[in-house]
Amino acid sequence: MNDRLSAQMGFLLEADRLKSVLRATTLADGSRVENSGEHSWHLALYAMVLRDQAAPGVNIDRVMRMLILHDLVEIDVGDVPIHSANGAAHGSAEVLAAERAAADRIFGLLPPDLGSEFRALWEEFEAAESPDAVFAKSLDRVQPVMQNLASGGGTWVTYGVTADQLESRVGVKVARGAPTLWAWVQEKTTAWFAAR
Amino acid sequence: MNDRLSAQMGFLLEADRLKSVLRATTLADGSRVENSGEHSWHLALYAMVLRDQAAPGVNIDRVMRMLILHDLVEIDVGDVPIHSANGAAHGSAEVLAAERAAADRIFGLLPPDLGSEFRALWEEFEAAESPDAVFAKSLDRVQPVMQNLASGGGTWVTYGVTADQLESRVGVKVARGAPTLWAWVQEKTTAWFAAR
Ligand SMILES: [Ca+2]
């Protein structure tokens, strides 16, 4: 007999399904592909650990909240790997429309105040314009790079990615929110691609 | 040539191993057991969604940070299920000592300022005395109850748990930080145990 709490708990039960959404990237040890739930946890930890890489004024608590929520729409849409379909599938109009419909349904499970707040955080992340969102996006893009480096190439091998494609699809976006971090990572990716 | 960043990234790589630590609880659909990485993500989302269940003065951002970190020691020690060994293994002196050694090693990978900060958050969580830690513990205890209810009993069946054991091992601790939440959940667990 608590409609608000029932809606909150219903949302949390539905969210459990994100643990069954599989990504293209593997764990660092290559043992299996990663799911979007554990990926979101790892990103929140990235935010905590790498806060000194963010531009002044970035609010790390908001970044963490965005990262915890950012993939929930994948419960309906699935993960669209950034290097799949030669880089064309990710961010296509079709995928964006499906993600929007998923956001309507999933955030719509919550009491309206929480639903609007979470939806706004997700929209902000997707727009990638505010300093908090730009930094959150940098982390979301750099984590799979680190997993690929650790596992011996991962999705770069799967999708035949070149160093230039990595730079344009990933590097530019990491550098936008975390330039020093990308410089550090780039040294390692350059060496990896050079050794191919 | 950035020792601080190298230490931060080394810690984040090591943290990836939490995704391979298996818990006794399954996903809500019962398809497989949950790992401690995705469990930690789910708990951070619980904190965001259920913040109105916390006592006044609880800082939800700190609660989220605690929950993101709270299981990292399991990389070395593994998850000790709360109902295993008839409730005696969890919190034993042996397990606590091993977790302390794991915290030394894992938080010791970080630059000292971050390492001390994270270690202190983990110690606060473990002590379960501050309002933030008490609420974080309530969420950590209630989430597996929701997974068990959804999957048809889960670890209550595995370990032959009684309603009284659930109340003393779990209910009391959820109620301490989130009494209204436990009253809502208890209605459902009471019905489940009555139907056995
Ligand atoms: Ca836990």
Tab-separated table of N, CA and C in Angstrom, chain A residues 65-145:
chain	number	residue	atom	x	y	z
A	65	ARG	N	26.170	9.920	-11.388
A	65	ARG	CA	24.735	9.624	-11.567
A	65	ARG	C	24.416	9.384	-13.049
A	66	MET	N	24.983	10.230	-13.913
A	66	MET	CA	24.779	10.046	-15.358
A	66	MET	C	25.274	8.687	-15.811
A	67	LEU	N	26.464	8.305	-15.322
A	67	LEU	CA	27.062	7.050	-15.769
A	67	LEU	C	26.278	5.840	-15.258
A	68	ILE	N	25.725	5.949	-14.074
A	68	ILE	CA	24.915	4.850	-13.535
A	68	ILE	C	23.660	4.643	-14.408
A	69	LEU	N	23.114	5.730	-14.925
A	69	LEU	CA	21.872	5.676	-15.726
A	69	LEU	C	22.082	5.503	-17.218
A	70	HIS	N	23.284	5.831	-17.727
A	70	HIS	CA	23.396	6.144	-19.147
A	70	HIS	C	23.028	5.009	-20.094
A	71	ASP	N	23.166	3.762	-19.651
A	71	ASP	CA	22.914	2.649	-20.566
A	71	ASP	C	21.561	1.981	-20.359
A	72	LEU	N	20.734	2.470	-19.453
A	72	LEU	CA	19.473	1.775	-19.148
A	72	LEU	C	18.605	1.555	-20.383
A	73	VAL	N	18.651	2.491	-21.342
A	73	VAL	CA	17.836	2.332	-22.562
A	73	VAL	C	18.213	1.068	-23.340
A	74	GLU	N	19.419	0.554	-23.096
A	74	GLU	CA	19.854	-0.664	-23.794
A	74	GLU	C	19.035	-1.895	-23.396
A	75	ILE	N	18.310	-1.799	-22.297
A	75	ILE	CA	17.421	-2.909	-21.925
A	75	ILE	C	16.464	-3.202	-23.084
A	76	ASP	N	16.013	-2.165	-23.769
A	76	ASP	CA	15.114	-2.362	-24.922
A	76	ASP	C	15.854	-2.412	-26.253
A	77	VAL	N	16.960	-1.688	-26.354
A	77	VAL	CA	17.577	-1.458	-27.666
A	77	VAL	C	18.822	-2.329	-27.877
A	78	GLY	N	19.436	-2.769	-26.797
A	78	GLY	CA	20.704	-3.491	-26.886
A	78	GLY	C	21.854	-2.508	-27.015
A	79	ASP	N	23.059	-3.029	-26.896
A	79	ASP	CA	24.250	-2.195	-27.071
A	79	ASP	C	24.596	-2.145	-28.552
A	80	VAL	N	24.856	-0.950	-29.060
A	80	VAL	CA	25.274	-0.801	-30.457
A	80	VAL	C	26.766	-0.478	-30.456
A	81	PRO	N	27.607	-1.472	-30.778
A	81	PRO	CA	29.062	-1.262	-30.670
A	81	PRO	C	29.527	-0.111	-31.560
A	82	ILE	N	30.417	0.680	-31.031
A	82	ILE	CA	30.875	1.885	-31.712
A	82	ILE	C	31.596	1.575	-33.021
A	83	HIS	N	32.248	0.408	-33.113
A	83	HIS	CA	32.989	0.075	-34.334
A	83	HIS	C	32.186	-0.835	-35.278
A	84	SER	N	30.926	-1.169	-34.917
A	84	SER	CA	30.152	-2.079	-35.767
A	84	SER	C	29.664	-1.341	-37.011
A	85	ALA	N	29.303	-2.103	-38.056
A	85	ALA	CA	28.841	-1.529	-39.338
A	85	ALA	C	29.783	-0.413	-39.800
A	86	ASN	N	31.079	-0.676	-39.649
A	86	ASN	CA	32.106	0.299	-40.011
A	86	ASN	C	31.873	1.679	-39.375
A	87	GLY	N	31.368	1.679	-38.148
A	87	GLY	CA	31.187	2.929	-37.409
A	87	GLY	C	29.877	3.644	-37.682
A	88	ALA	N	29.005	3.047	-38.530
A	88	ALA	CA	27.800	3.767	-38.976
A	88	ALA	C	26.566	3.504	-38.116
A	89	ALA	N	26.531	2.382	-37.398
A	89	ALA	CA	25.314	2.024	-36.658
A	89	ALA	C	25.128	2.898	-35.422
A	90	HIS	N	26.227	3.118	-34.704
A	90	HIS	CA	26.191	3.887	-33.467
A	90	HIS	C	25.747	5.320	-33.775
A	91	GLY	N	24.677	5.781	-33.122
A	91	GLY	CA	24.231	7.157	-33.330
A	91	GLY	C	23.411	7.362	-34.592
A	92	SER	N	22.993	6.280	-35.270
A	92	SER	CA	22.106	6.435	-36.432
A	92	SER	C	20.739	6.936	-35.962
A	93	ALA	N	19.986	7.548	-36.882
A	93	ALA	CA	18.669	8.108	-36.529
A	93	ALA	C	17.745	7.023	-35.987
A	94	GLU	N	17.848	5.846	-36.584
A	94	GLU	CA	17.008	4.734	-36.163
A	94	GLU	C	17.285	4.324	-34.709
A	95	VAL	N	18.594	4.202	-34.399
A	95	VAL	CA	18.972	3.822	-33.033
A	95	VAL	C	18.551	4.916	-32.051
A	96	LEU	N	18.757	6.165	-32.415
A	96	LEU	CA	18.396	7.261	-31.509
A	96	LEU	C	16.899	7.266	-31.211
A	97	ALA	N	16.073	7.020	-32.230
A	97	ALA	CA	14.615	6.995	-32.026
A	97	ALA	C	14.227	5.836	-31.108
A	98	ALA	N	14.862	4.689	-31.299
A	98	ALA	CA	14.561	3.532	-30.452
A	98	ALA	C	14.981	3.797	-29.005
A	99	GLU	N	16.117	4.471	-28.833
A	99	GLU	CA	16.584	4.764	-27.471
A	99	GLU	C	15.641	5.763	-26.773
A	100	ARG	N	15.120	6.674	-27.547
A	100	ARG	CA	14.183	7.656	-27.000
A	100	ARG	C	12.888	6.960	-26.519
A	101	ALA	N	12.420	6.040	-27.322
A	101	ALA	CA	11.216	5.282	-26.935
A	101	ALA	C	11.501	4.442	-25.685
A	102	ALA	N	12.702	3.891	-25.623
A	102	ALA	CA	13.088	3.092	-24.446
A	102	ALA	C	13.145	3.974	-23.200
A	103	ALA	N	13.663	5.180	-23.355
A	103	ALA	CA	13.724	6.105	-22.219
A	103	ALA	C	12.309	6.441	-21.736
A	104	ASP	N	11.376	6.666	-22.673
A	104	ASP	CA	9.972	6.913	-22.303
A	104	ASP	C	9.450	5.772	-21.429
A	105	ARG	N	9.671	4.551	-21.901
A	105	ARG	CA	9.123	3.404	-21.177
A	105	ARG	C	9.814	3.195	-19.835
A	106	ILE	N	11.154	3.213	-19.842
A	106	ILE	CA	11.885	2.792	-18.637
A	106	ILE	C	11.826	3.868	-17.545
A	107	PHE	N	12.128	5.110	-17.892
A	107	PHE	CA	12.029	6.171	-16.876
A	107	PHE	C	10.565	6.415	-16.496
A	108	GLY	N	9.654	6.043	-17.397
A	108	GLY	CA	8.221	6.156	-17.118
A	108	GLY	C	7.729	5.205	-16.037
A	109	LEU	N	8.560	4.230	-15.659
A	109	LEU	CA	8.187	3.320	-14.569
A	109	LEU	C	8.301	3.995	-13.208
A	110	LEU	N	9.087	5.056	-13.150
A	110	LEU	CA	9.367	5.738	-11.875
A	110	LEU	C	8.251	6.716	-11.495
A	111	PRO	N	8.150	7.085	-10.223
A	111	PRO	CA	7.306	8.231	-9.848
A	111	PRO	C	7.740	9.437	-10.690
A	112	PRO	N	6.786	10.294	-11.104
A	112	PRO	CA	7.092	11.354	-12.068
A	112	PRO	C	8.275	12.264	-11.706
A	113	ASP	N	8.436	12.602	-10.439
A	113	ASP	CA	9.547	13.504	-10.075
A	113	ASP	C	10.899	12.852	-10.377
A	114	LEU	N	11.049	11.584	-9.980
A	114	LEU	CA	12.304	10.877	-10.245
A	114	LEU	C	12.454	10.580	-11.733
A	115	GLY	N	11.349	10.221	-12.378
A	115	GLY	CA	11.386	9.915	-13.803
A	115	GLY	C	11.888	11.109	-14.610
A	116	SER	N	11.373	12.299	-14.322
A	116	SER	CA	11.813	13.485	-15.082
A	116	SER	C	13.257	13.816	-14.775
A	117	GLU	N	13.643	13.671	-13.519
A	117	GLU	CA	15.022	13.986	-13.146
A	117	GLU	C	16.009	13.052	-13.855
A	118	PHE	N	15.712	11.776	-13.861
A	118	PHE	CA	16.614	10.800	-14.481
A	118	PHE	C	16.616	10.984	-15.999
A	119	ARG	N	15.439	11.216	-16.558
A	119	ARG	CA	15.339	11.432	-18.001
A	119	ARG	C	16.194	12.640	-18.412
A	120	ALA	N	16.131	13.704	-17.620
A	120	ALA	CA	16.908	14.919	-17.933
A	120	ALA	C	18.409	14.631	-17.859
A	121	LEU	N	18.821	13.838	-16.881
A	121	LEU	CA	20.245	13.479	-16.773
A	121	LEU	C	20.679	12.667	-17.987
A	122	TRP	N	19.820	11.746	-18.413
A	122	TRP	CA	20.129	10.921	-19.586
A	122	TRP	C	20.195	11.777	-20.855
A	123	GLU	N	19.266	12.705	-20.998
A	123	GLU	CA	19.257	13.609	-22.173
A	123	GLU	C	20.536	14.453	-22.178
A	124	GLU	N	20.912	14.925	-20.999
A	124	GLU	CA	22.133	15.734	-20.889
A	124	GLU	C	23.357	14.924	-21.306
A	125	PHE	N	23.407	13.673	-20.855
A	125	PHE	CA	24.510	12.797	-21.255
A	125	PHE	C	24.522	12.616	-22.764
A	126	GLU	N	23.381	12.320	-23.333
A	126	GLU	CA	23.283	12.072	-24.774
A	126	GLU	C	23.675	13.317	-25.578
A	127	ALA	N	23.288	14.493	-25.119
A	127	ALA	CA	23.590	15.733	-25.845
A	127	ALA	C	25.086	16.030	-25.837
A	128	ALA	N	25.785	15.570	-24.807
A	128	ALA	CA	27.251	15.717	-24.733
A	128	ALA	C	27.697	17.160	-24.915
A	129	GLU	N	26.986	18.073	-24.279
A	129	GLU	CA	27.356	19.489	-24.384
A	129	GLU	C	27.811	20.077	-23.044
A	130	SER	N	27.138	19.752	-21.961
A	130	SER	CA	27.524	20.305	-20.655
A	130	SER	C	28.873	19.716	-20.246
A	131	PRO	N	29.637	20.460	-19.457
A	131	PRO	CA	30.935	19.929	-18.994
A	131	PRO	C	30.810	18.575	-18.289
A	132	ASP	N	29.751	18.381	-17.499
A	132	ASP	CA	29.584	17.091	-16.819
A	132	ASP	C	29.392	15.967	-17.844
A	133	ALA	N	28.566	16.230	-18.856
A	133	ALA	CA	28.289	15.203	-19.866
A	133	ALA	C	29.520	14.922	-20.726
A	134	VAL	N	30.248	15.961	-21.071
A	134	VAL	CA	31.452	15.777	-21.891
A	134	VAL	C	32.457	14.885	-21.157
A	135	PHE	N	32.613	15.117	-19.844
A	135	PHE	CA	33.544	14.273	-19.086
A	135	PHE	C	33.006	12.842	-18.966
A	136	ALA	N	31.716	12.710	-18.705
A	136	ALA	CA	31.114	11.370	-18.612
A	136	ALA	C	31.324	10.603	-19.918
A	137	LYS	N	31.119	11.269	-21.044
A	137	LYS	CA	31.323	10.634	-22.360
A	137	LYS	C	32.787	10.219	-22.551
A	138	SER	N	33.716	11.051	-22.099
A	138	SER	CA	35.135	10.696	-22.217
A	138	SER	C	35.424	9.375	-21.506
A	139	LEU	N	34.839	9.212	-20.332
A	139	LEU	CA	35.078	7.978	-19.572
A	139	LEU	C	34.430	6.786	-20.264
A	140	ASP	N	33.210	6.997	-20.764
A	140	ASP	CA	32.490	5.922	-21.455
A	140	ASP	C	33.264	5.465	-22.695
A	141	ARG	N	33.975	6.384	-23.320
A	141	ARG	CA	34.742	6.037	-24.518
A	141	ARG	C	36.115	5.448	-24.193
A	142	VAL	N	36.714	5.860	-23.097
A	142	VAL	CA	38.082	5.400	-22.824
A	142	VAL	C	38.113	4.020	-22.173
A	143	GLN	N	37.078	3.666	-21.426
A	143	GLN	CA	37.109	2.378	-20.710
A	143	GLN	C	37.248	1.187	-21.671
A	144	PRO	N	36.499	1.145	-22.789
A	144	PRO	CA	36.689	0.010	-23.713
A	144	PRO	C	38.085	-0.010	-24.339
A	145	VAL	N	38.699	1.148	-24.509
A	145	VAL	CA	40.070	1.194	-25.027
A	145	VAL	C	41.003	0.469	-24.061
